[in-house]
Amino acid sequence: MGKTGDTKKRIYEMLEQRNKTLTDISNELGLAPSTVSQHLREMLDSGAIRFVEDRPRKWKYYEINRGYQIGSGYMQANNSQSRFDFRKIGVPVAVIAAVLVSVFAFYMVAGIAYANAQQVYLAPGSSVPFGSTVFSVSDAPSFYNI
């Protein structure tokens, strides 16, 4: 890890212990406030830390953003913004779902039409294999003229 990464890691570890001001961090690290300020700005931009103004006391300090975690030498987001945003795929998923429903509906209708085409009308008392659809003569459509 480079010197810059080491400094950011040290700042992060310091802020894990307690909230600190720019002056506190600068003094503990032995770095110029302008250098520390640049590191803090980069860490703020990444979302790893937050800047807090305590109005009654007029203090300005930095604290860890608990929605983030440090890992492998860099700040790594651990919040909903860094995770996959499923809202972005809403329209494609809706289109795919509509196509699947249409295909399912088509096969249902086609299956019913096929089943209707396979219906056998038997005279009363005739035998059929188990599981077959049986209709009485009175159920036959009028175009059979039975």
GROMACS .gro file of N, CA and C in nm:
model
  438
    1MET      N    1   0.086  -0.117   0.000
    1MET     CA    2   0.000   0.000   0.000
    1MET      C    3   0.090   0.123   0.000
    2GLY      N    4   0.056   0.224  -0.078
    2GLY     CA    5   0.136   0.345  -0.087
    2GLY      C    6   0.123   0.430   0.039
    3LYS      N    7   0.205   0.534   0.042
    3LYS     CA    8   0.206   0.622   0.158
    3LYS      C    9   0.069   0.688   0.178
    4THR      N   10   0.006   0.728   0.066
    4THR     CA   11  -0.127   0.790   0.074
    4THR      C   12  -0.229   0.694   0.132
    5GLY      N   13  -0.224   0.568   0.086
    5GLY     CA   14  -0.316   0.467   0.138
    5GLY      C   15  -0.294   0.439   0.285
    6ASP      N   16  -0.165   0.439   0.325
    6ASP     CA   17  -0.133   0.418   0.467
    6ASP      C   18  -0.189   0.531   0.553
    7THR      N   19  -0.176   0.653   0.503
    7THR     CA   20  -0.225   0.769   0.578
    7THR      C   21  -0.376   0.762   0.593
    8LYS      N   22  -0.445   0.729   0.485
    8LYS     CA   23  -0.592   0.719   0.492
    8LYS      C   24  -0.633   0.606   0.587
    9LYS      N   25  -0.560   0.498   0.582
    9LYS     CA   26  -0.592   0.386   0.671
    9LYS      C   27  -0.572   0.427   0.817
   10ARG      N   28  -0.466   0.500   0.845
   10ARG     CA   29  -0.441   0.546   0.982
   10ARG      C   30  -0.550   0.643   1.027
   11ILE      N   31  -0.590   0.733   0.937
   11ILE     CA   32  -0.699   0.826   0.971
   11ILE      C   33  -0.826   0.748   1.002
   12TYR      N   34  -0.855   0.651   0.917
   12TYR     CA   35  -0.976   0.569   0.936
   12TYR      C   36  -0.971   0.498   1.072
   13GLU      N   37  -0.857   0.439   1.103
   13GLU     CA   38  -0.842   0.367   1.231
   13GLU      C   39  -0.855   0.463   1.349
   14MET      N   40  -0.804   0.586   1.334
   14MET     CA   41  -0.818   0.685   1.441
   14MET      C   42  -0.965   0.720   1.462
   15LEU      N   43  -1.037   0.736   1.352
   15LEU     CA   44  -1.178   0.773   1.362
   15LEU      C   45  -1.264   0.657   1.412
   16GLU      N   46  -1.213   0.535   1.397
   16GLU     CA   47  -1.285   0.421   1.454
   16GLU      C   48  -1.284   0.428   1.606
   17GLN      N   49  -1.178   0.485   1.662
   17GLN     CA   50  -1.166   0.497   1.808
   17GLN      C   51  -1.260   0.603   1.862
   18ARG      N   52  -1.261   0.720   1.797
   18ARG     CA   53  -1.353   0.827   1.837
   18ARG      C   54  -1.352   0.936   1.729
   19ASN      N   55  -1.453   1.021   1.732
   19ASN     CA   56  -1.461   1.133   1.639
   19ASN      C   57  -1.347   1.231   1.666
   20LYS      N   58  -1.294   1.292   1.559
   20LYS     CA   59  -1.180   1.382   1.576
   20LYS      C   60  -1.193   1.503   1.485
   21THR      N   61  -1.132   1.612   1.528
   21THR     CA   62  -1.126   1.733   1.447
   21THR      C   63  -1.005   1.725   1.354
   22LEU      N   64  -0.999   1.816   1.258
   22LEU     CA   65  -0.885   1.823   1.168
   22LEU      C   66  -0.756   1.845   1.247
   23THR      N   67  -0.761   1.931   1.345
   23THR     CA   68  -0.643   1.959   1.428
   23THR      C   69  -0.598   1.835   1.504
   24ASP      N   70  -0.693   1.760   1.562
   24ASP     CA   71  -0.659   1.636   1.634
   24ASP      C   72  -0.585   1.540   1.542
   25ILE      N   73  -0.641   1.519   1.424
   25ILE     CA   74  -0.582   1.423   1.329
   25ILE      C   75  -0.445   1.470   1.284
   26SER      N   76  -0.435   1.598   1.252
   26SER     CA   77  -0.308   1.656   1.207
   26SER      C   78  -0.200   1.640   1.313
   27ASN      N   79  -0.233   1.670   1.438
   27ASN     CA   80  -0.135   1.658   1.548
   27ASN      C   81  -0.093   1.514   1.570
   28GLU      N   82  -0.189   1.421   1.570
   28GLU     CA   83  -0.156   1.280   1.596
   28GLU      C   84  -0.072   1.219   1.485
   29LEU      N   85  -0.096   1.260   1.360
   29LEU     CA   86  -0.021   1.205   1.248
   29LEU      C   87   0.111   1.279   1.225
   30GLY      N   88   0.121   1.400   1.279
   30GLY     CA   89   0.241   1.480   1.256
   30GLY      C   90   0.248   1.533   1.114
   31LEU      N   91   0.132   1.556   1.054
   31LEU     CA   92   0.124   1.607   0.917
   31LEU      C   93   0.063   1.746   0.917
   32ALA      N   94   0.091   1.820   0.811
   32ALA     CA   95   0.034   1.954   0.798
   32ALA      C   96  -0.118   1.944   0.784
   33PRO      N   97  -0.191   2.040   0.842
   33PRO     CA   98  -0.337   2.038   0.829
   33PRO      C   99  -0.384   2.036   0.683
   34SER      N  100  -0.312   2.102   0.593
   34SER     CA  101  -0.352   2.101   0.451
   34SER      C  102  -0.342   1.961   0.391
   35THR      N  103  -0.240   1.885   0.431
   35THR     CA  104  -0.224   1.747   0.383
   35THR      C  105  -0.336   1.659   0.437
   36VAL      N  106  -0.362   1.671   0.565
   36VAL     CA  107  -0.469   1.592   0.628
   36VAL      C  108  -0.604   1.631   0.567
   37SER      N  109  -0.623   1.759   0.543
   37SER     CA  110  -0.748   1.807   0.485
   37SER      C  111  -0.773   1.743   0.348
   38GLN      N  112  -0.667   1.730   0.267
   38GLN     CA  113  -0.681   1.667   0.135
   38GLN      C  114  -0.723   1.520   0.150
   39HIS      N  115  -0.660   1.449   0.242
   39HIS     CA  116  -0.697   1.308   0.266
   39HIS      C  117  -0.842   1.298   0.313
   40LEU      N  118  -0.880   1.386   0.404
   40LEU     CA  119  -1.017   1.384   0.456
   40LEU      C  120  -1.118   1.414   0.345
   41ARG      N  121  -1.084   1.508   0.257
   41ARG     CA  122  -1.174   1.542   0.146
   41ARG      C  123  -1.196   1.419   0.056
   42GLU      N  124  -1.088   1.347   0.026
   42GLU     CA  125  -1.099   1.227  -0.057
   42GLU      C  126  -1.182   1.119   0.014
   43MET      N  127  -1.162   1.106   0.143
   43MET     CA  128  -1.239   1.007   0.220
   43MET      C  129  -1.386   1.047   0.229
   44LEU      N  130  -1.412   1.178   0.239
   44LEU     CA  131  -1.551   1.227   0.238
   44LEU      C  132  -1.616   1.197   0.104
   45ASP      N  133  -1.543   1.223  -0.005
   45ASP     CA  134  -1.596   1.200  -0.139
   45ASP      C  135  -1.628   1.052  -0.162
   46SER      N  136  -1.549   0.964  -0.101
   46SER     CA  137  -1.574   0.821  -0.118
   46SER      C  138  -1.690   0.773  -0.030
   47GLY      N  139  -1.728   0.856   0.069
   47GLY     CA  140  -1.837   0.818   0.158
   47GLY      C  141  -1.793   0.740   0.280
   48ALA      N  142  -1.662   0.722   0.297
   48ALA     CA  143  -1.611   0.643   0.409
   48ALA      C  144  -1.628   0.715   0.543
   49ILE      N  145  -1.621   0.848   0.539
   49ILE     CA  146  -1.636   0.926   0.662
   49ILE      C  147  -1.739   1.036   0.639
   50ARG      N  148  -1.780   1.097   0.749
   50ARG     CA  149  -1.876   1.208   0.743
   50ARG      C  150  -1.821   1.327   0.819
   51PHE      N  151  -1.860   1.446   0.775
   51PHE     CA  152  -1.824   1.570   0.843
   51PHE      C  153  -1.945   1.613   0.925
   52VAL      N  154  -1.923   1.643   1.053
   52VAL     CA  155  -2.034   1.677   1.142
   52VAL      C  156  -2.005   1.812   1.207
   53GLU      N  157  -2.107   1.897   1.207
   53GLU     CA  158  -2.097   2.025   1.278
   53GLU      C  159  -2.186   2.017   1.399
   54ASP      N  160  -2.128   2.034   1.516
   54ASP     CA  161  -2.203   2.034   1.641
   54ASP      C  162  -2.233   2.180   1.674
   55ARG      N  163  -2.353   2.224   1.637
   55ARG     CA  164  -2.390   2.366   1.648
   55ARG      C  165  -2.381   2.423   1.790
   56PRO      N  166  -2.435   2.358   1.890
   56PRO     CA  167  -2.427   2.421   2.023
   56PRO      C  168  -2.282   2.446   2.067
   57ARG      N  169  -2.193   2.353   2.035
   57ARG     CA  170  -2.053   2.367   2.078
   57ARG      C  171  -1.967   2.434   1.972
   58LYS      N  172  -2.021   2.447   1.851
   58LYS     CA  173  -1.949   2.503   1.737
   58LYS      C  174  -1.826   2.420   1.701
   59TRP      N  175  -1.833   2.290   1.725
   59TRP     CA  176  -1.724   2.200   1.688
   59TRP      C  177  -1.751   2.145   1.550
   60LYS      N  178  -1.644   2.121   1.476
   60LYS     CA  179  -1.652   2.055   1.346
   60LYS      C  180  -1.558   1.935   1.354
   61TYR      N  181  -1.615   1.818   1.334
   61TYR     CA  182  -1.532   1.699   1.346
   61TYR      C  183  -1.570   1.596   1.240
   62TYR      N  184  -1.490   1.492   1.231
   62TYR     CA  185  -1.509   1.384   1.135
   62TYR      C  186  -1.542   1.257   1.211
   63GLU      N  187  -1.627   1.175   1.149
   63GLU     CA  188  -1.662   1.046   1.208
   63GLU      C  189  -1.674   0.942   1.099
   64ILE      N  190  -1.668   0.817   1.140
   64ILE     CA  191  -1.682   0.705   1.047
   64ILE      C  192  -1.826   0.699   0.998
   65ASN      N  193  -1.842   0.676   0.869
   65ASN     CA  194  -1.974   0.648   0.814
   65ASN      C  195  -1.995   0.498   0.832
   66ARG      N  196  -2.078   0.459   0.925
   66ARG     CA  197  -2.093   0.317   0.963
   66ARG      C  198  -2.149   0.230   0.851
   67GLY      N  199  -2.197   0.290   0.744
   67GLY     CA  200  -2.245   0.213   0.629
   67GLY      C  201  -2.132   0.167   0.539
   68TYR      N  202  -2.008   0.202   0.572
   68TYR     CA  203  -1.892   0.166   0.491
   68TYR      C  204  -1.795   0.083   0.573
   69GLN      N  205  -1.712   0.007   0.502
   69GLN     CA  206  -1.609  -0.070   0.571
   69GLN      C  207  -1.479  -0.060   0.491
   70ILE      N  208  -1.369  -0.071   0.561
   70ILE     CA  209  -1.239  -0.066   0.492
   70ILE      C  210  -1.195  -0.209   0.464
   71GLY      N  211  -1.135  -0.230   0.350
   71GLY     CA  212  -1.089  -0.364   0.319
   71GLY      C  213  -0.991  -0.364   0.203
   72SER      N  214  -0.893  -0.450   0.207
   72SER     CA  215  -0.793  -0.467   0.102
   72SER      C  216  -0.723  -0.337   0.063
   73GLY      N  217  -0.705  -0.249   0.159
   73GLY     CA  218  -0.629  -0.128   0.131
   73GLY      C  219  -0.708  -0.018   0.065
   74TYR      N  220  -0.836  -0.030   0.052
   74TYR     CA  221  -0.916   0.076  -0.007
   74TYR      C  222  -1.051   0.081   0.062
   75MET      N  223  -1.118   0.193   0.047
   75MET     CA  224  -1.250   0.207   0.106
   75MET      C  225  -1.349   0.133   0.018
   76GLN      N  226  -1.430   0.054   0.079
   76GLN     CA  227  -1.523  -0.027   0.004
   76GLN      C  228  -1.663   0.001   0.054
   77ALA      N  229  -1.750   0.036  -0.037
   77ALA     CA  230  -1.887   0.070   0.001
   77ALA      C  231  -1.961  -0.053   0.049
   78ASN      N  232  -2.044  -0.031   0.151
   78ASN     CA  233  -2.126  -0.139   0.203
   78ASN      C  234  -2.266  -0.083   0.227
   79ASN      N  235  -2.319  -0.018   0.127
   79ASN     CA  236  -2.453   0.038   0.140
   79ASN      C  237  -2.533   0.014   0.013
   80SER      N  238  -2.657   0.058   0.013
   80SER     CA  239  -2.746   0.029  -0.099
   80SER      C  240  -2.701   0.094  -0.229
   81GLN      N  241  -2.628   0.204  -0.223
   81GLN     CA  242  -2.584   0.270  -0.346
   81GLN      C  243  -2.481   0.187  -0.420
   82SER      N  244  -2.401   0.110  -0.350
   82SER     CA  245  -2.297   0.032  -0.416
   82SER      C  246  -2.348  -0.105  -0.460
   83ARG      N  247  -2.455  -0.148  -0.407
   83ARG     CA  248  -2.510  -0.276  -0.447
   83ARG      C  249  -2.584  -0.261  -0.578
   84PHE      N  250  -2.615  -0.372  -0.641
   84PHE     CA  251  -2.684  -0.367  -0.769
   84PHE      C  252  -2.821  -0.305  -0.751
   85ASP      N  253  -2.853  -0.210  -0.834
   85ASP     CA  254  -2.980  -0.140  -0.826
   85ASP      C  255  -3.081  -0.211  -0.916
   86PHE      N  256  -3.169  -0.290  -0.856
   86PHE     CA  257  -3.265  -0.368  -0.933
   86PHE      C  258  -3.369  -0.281  -1.001
   87ARG      N  259  -3.383  -0.156  -0.958
   87ARG     CA  260  -3.479  -0.067  -1.023
   87ARG      C  261  -3.438  -0.039  -1.166
   88LYS      N  262  -3.309  -0.046  -1.196
   88LYS     CA  263  -3.260  -0.020  -1.331
   88LYS      C  264  -3.300  -0.129  -1.429
   89ILE      N  265  -3.330  -0.247  -1.379
   89ILE     CA  266  -3.367  -0.356  -1.470
   89ILE      C  267  -3.517  -0.382  -1.467
   90GLY      N  268  -3.592  -0.294  -1.407
   90GLY     CA  269  -3.737  -0.314  -1.393
   90GLY      C  270  -3.808  -0.332  -1.526
   91VAL      N  271  -3.781  -0.246  -1.623
   91VAL     CA  272  -3.849  -0.254  -1.753
   91VAL      C  273  -3.813  -0.382  -1.826
   92PRO      N  274  -3.683  -0.418  -1.840
   92PRO     CA  275  -3.653  -0.544  -1.907
   92PRO      C  276  -3.716  -0.665  -1.839
   93VAL      N  277  -3.718  -0.666  -1.707
   93VAL     CA  278  -3.779  -0.779  -1.636
   93VAL      C  279  -3.929  -0.782  -1.662
   94ALA      N  280  -3.992  -0.666  -1.665
   94ALA     CA  281  -4.136  -0.660  -1.693
   94ALA      C  282  -4.166  -0.710  -1.833
   95VAL      N  283  -4.081  -0.676  -1.930
   95VAL     CA  284  -4.101  -0.722  -2.068
   95VAL      C  285  -4.086  -0.874  -2.074
   96ILE      N  286  -3.983  -0.926  -2.010
   96ILE     CA  287  -3.963  -1.072  -2.009
   96ILE      C  288  -4.080  -1.141  -1.942
   97ALA      N  289  -4.127  -1.086  -1.831
   97ALA     CA  290  -4.242  -1.145  -1.761
   97ALA      C  291  -4.365  -1.143  -1.850
   98ALA      N  292  -4.388  -1.034  -1.922
   98ALA     CA  293  -4.505  -1.025  -2.011
   98ALA      C  294  -4.495  -1.129  -2.122
   99VAL      N  295  -4.376  -1.148  -2.177
   99VAL     CA  296  -4.358  -1.248  -2.283
   99VAL      C  297  -4.385  -1.388  -2.227
  100LEU      N  298  -4.331  -1.416  -2.108
  100LEU     CA  299  -4.354  -1.548  -2.049
  100LEU      C  300  -4.502  -1.572  -2.021
  101VAL      N  301  -4.571  -1.472  -1.971
  101VAL     CA  302  -4.715  -1.486  -1.946
  101VAL      C  303  -4.789  -1.510  -2.076
  102SER      N  304  -4.751  -1.437  -2.182
  102SER     CA  305  -4.816  -1.455  -2.312
  102SER      C  306  -4.793  -1.595  -2.367
  103VAL      N  307  -4.669  -1.643  -2.356
  103VAL     CA  308  -4.638  -1.778  -2.404
  103VAL      C  309  -4.716  -1.881  -2.323
  104PHE      N  310  -4.718  -1.864  -2.192
  104PHE     CA  311  -4.794  -1.955  -2.106
  104PHE      C  312  -4.942  -1.954  -2.144
  105ALA      N  313  -4.997  -1.835  -2.163
  105ALA     CA  314  -5.139  -1.824  -2.200
  105ALA      C  315  -5.164  -1.890  -2.335
  106PHE      N  316  -5.073  -1.872  -2.431
  106PHE     CA  317  -5.089  -1.933  -2.563
  106PHE      C  318  -5.093  -2.086  -2.550
  107TYR      N  319  -4.998  -2.141  -2.474
  107TYR     CA  320  -4.995  -2.286  -2.459
  107TYR      C  321  -5.115  -2.339  -2.381
  108MET      N  322  -5.164  -2.260  -2.288
  108MET     CA  323  -5.285  -2.302  -2.216
  108MET      C  324  -5.403  -2.308  -2.313
  109VAL      N  325  -5.418  -2.204  -2.393
  109VAL     CA  326  -5.529  -2.201  -2.490
  109VAL      C  327  -5.510  -2.311  -2.594
  110ALA      N  328  -5.387  -2.327  -2.643
  110ALA     CA  329  -5.360  -2.431  -2.742
  110ALA      C  330  -5.383  -2.568  -2.681
  111GLY      N  331  -5.344  -2.585  -2.555
  111GLY     CA  332  -5.366  -2.713  -2.488
  111GLY      C  333  -5.513  -2.744  -2.471
  112ILE      N  334  -5.592  -2.643  -2.439
  112ILE     CA  335  -5.737  -2.663  -2.425
  112ILE      C  336  -5.798  -2.695  -2.560
  113ALA      N  337  -5.752  -2.623  -2.664
  113ALA     CA  338  -5.804  -2.649  -2.799
  113ALA      C  339  -5.768  -2.792  -2.841
  114TYR      N  340  -5.647  -2.836  -2.810
  114TYR     CA  341  -5.605  -2.971  -2.843
  114TYR      C  342  -5.689  -3.073  -2.766
  115ALA      N  343  -5.710  -3.045  -2.638
  115ALA     CA  344  -5.791  -3.136  -2.556
  115ALA      C  345  -5.933  -3.143  -2.610
  116ASN      N  346  -5.988  -3.030  -2.651
  116ASN     CA  347  -6.123  -3.029  -2.708
  116ASN      C  348  -6.128  -3.107  -2.838
  117ALA      N  349  -6.021  -3.100  -2.917
  117ALA     CA  350  -6.017  -3.174  -3.044
  117ALA      C  351  -6.007  -3.324  -3.019
  118GLN      N  352  -5.958  -3.364  -2.904
  118GLN     CA  353  -5.940  -3.505  -2.873
  118GLN      C  354  -6.061  -3.567  -2.802
  119GLN      N  355  -6.163  -3.487  -2.777
  119GLN     CA  356  -6.279  -3.540  -2.706
  119GLN      C  357  -6.350  -3.645  -2.793
  120VAL      N  358  -6.390  -3.748  -2.729
  120VAL     CA  359  -6.459  -3.858  -2.798
  120VAL      C  360  -6.600  -3.866  -2.743
  121TYR      N  361  -6.695  -3.876  -2.831
  121TYR     CA  362  -6.835  -3.889  -2.789
  121TYR      C  363  -6.876  -4.034  -2.814
  122LEU      N  364  -6.915  -4.099  -2.707
  122LEU     CA  365  -6.950  -4.241  -2.714
  122LEU      C  366  -7.099  -4.260  -2.687
  123ALA      N  367  -7.145  -4.367  -2.739
  123ALA     CA  368  -7.284  -4.404  -2.711
  123ALA      C  369  -7.291  -4.452  -2.567
  124PRO      N  370  -7.407  -4.437  -2.504
  124PRO     CA  371  -7.422  -4.484  -2.366
  124PRO      C  372  -7.384  -4.632  -2.354
  125GLY      N  373  -7.308  -4.663  -2.246
  125GLY     CA  374  -7.269  -4.801  -2.221
  125GLY      C  375  -7.138  -4.840  -2.284
  126SER      N  376  -7.077  -4.753  -2.364
  126SER     CA  377  -6.948  -4.785  -2.427
  126SER      C  378  -6.837  -4.772  -2.323
  127SER      N  379  -6.727  -4.844  -2.344
  127SER     CA  380  -6.615  -4.836  -2.250
  127SER      C  381  -6.502  -4.751  -2.311
  128VAL      N  382  -6.427  -4.687  -2.222
  128VAL     CA  383  -6.311  -4.606  -2.263
  128VAL      C  384  -6.194  -4.638  -2.172
  129PRO      N  385  -6.073  -4.614  -2.220
  129PRO     CA  386  -5.957  -4.636  -2.135
  129PRO      C  387  -5.958  -4.539  -2.016
  130PHE      N  388  -5.897  -4.583  -1.906
  130PHE     CA  389  -5.891  -4.501  -1.785
  130PHE      C  390  -5.819  -4.369  -1.815
  131GLY      N  391  -5.871  -4.258  -1.763
  131GLY     CA  392  -5.809  -4.128  -1.778
  131GLY      C  393  -5.854  -4.052  -1.901
  132SER      N  394  -5.935  -4.112  -1.984
  132SER     CA  395  -5.982  -4.042  -2.103
  132SER      C  396  -6.100  -3.955  -2.067
  133THR      N  397  -6.120  -3.853  -2.147
  133THR     CA  398  -6.234  -3.765  -2.126
  133THR      C  399  -6.356  -3.828  -2.192
  134VAL      N  400  -6.464  -3.838  -2.116
  134VAL     CA  401  -6.585  -3.901  -2.170
  134VAL      C  402  -6.699  -3.802  -2.162
  135PHE      N  403  -6.772  -3.791  -2.269
  135PHE     CA  404  -6.889  -3.706  -2.273
  135PHE      C  405  -7.006  -3.791  -2.321
  136SER      N  406  -7.119  -3.761  -2.268
  136SER     CA  407  -7.237  -3.836  -2.315
  136SER      C  408  -7.285  -3.775  -2.446
  137VAL      N  409  -7.371  -3.846  -2.512
  137VAL     CA  410  -7.424  -3.799  -2.640
  137VAL      C  411  -7.496  -3.666  -2.623
  138SER      N  412  -7.560  -3.646  -2.510
  138SER     CA  413  -7.633  -3.522  -2.489
  138SER      C  414  -7.539  -3.402  -2.476
  139ASP      N  415  -7.409  -3.428  -2.444
  139ASP     CA  416  -7.311  -3.320  -2.434
  139ASP      C  417  -7.250  -3.282  -2.569
  140ALA      N  418  -7.273  -3.361  -2.671
  140ALA     CA  419  -7.210  -3.338  -2.801
  140ALA      C  420  -7.259  -3.208  -2.862
  141PRO      N  421  -7.170  -3.134  -2.925
  141PRO     CA  422  -7.213  -3.012  -2.993
  141PRO      C  423  -7.313  -3.044  -3.103
  142SER      N  424  -7.397  -2.950  -3.132
  142SER     CA  425  -7.506  -2.974  -3.227
  142SER      C  426  -7.458  -3.005  -3.368
  143PHE      N  427  -7.337  -2.963  -3.406
  143PHE     CA  428  -7.293  -2.989  -3.543
  143PHE      C  429  -7.258  -3.135  -3.567
  144TYR      N  430  -7.252  -3.218  -3.460
  144TYR     CA  431  -7.232  -3.362  -3.479
  144TYR      C  432  -7.361  -3.430  -3.523
  145ASN      N  433  -7.472  -3.365  -3.503
  145ASN     CA  434  -7.603  -3.419  -3.541
  145ASN      C  435  -7.625  -3.559  -3.487
  146ILE      N  436  -7.598  -3.576  -3.362
  146ILE     CA  437  -7.618  -3.708  -3.301
  146ILE      C  438  -7.753  -3.711  -3.233
   0.00000   0.00000   0.00000
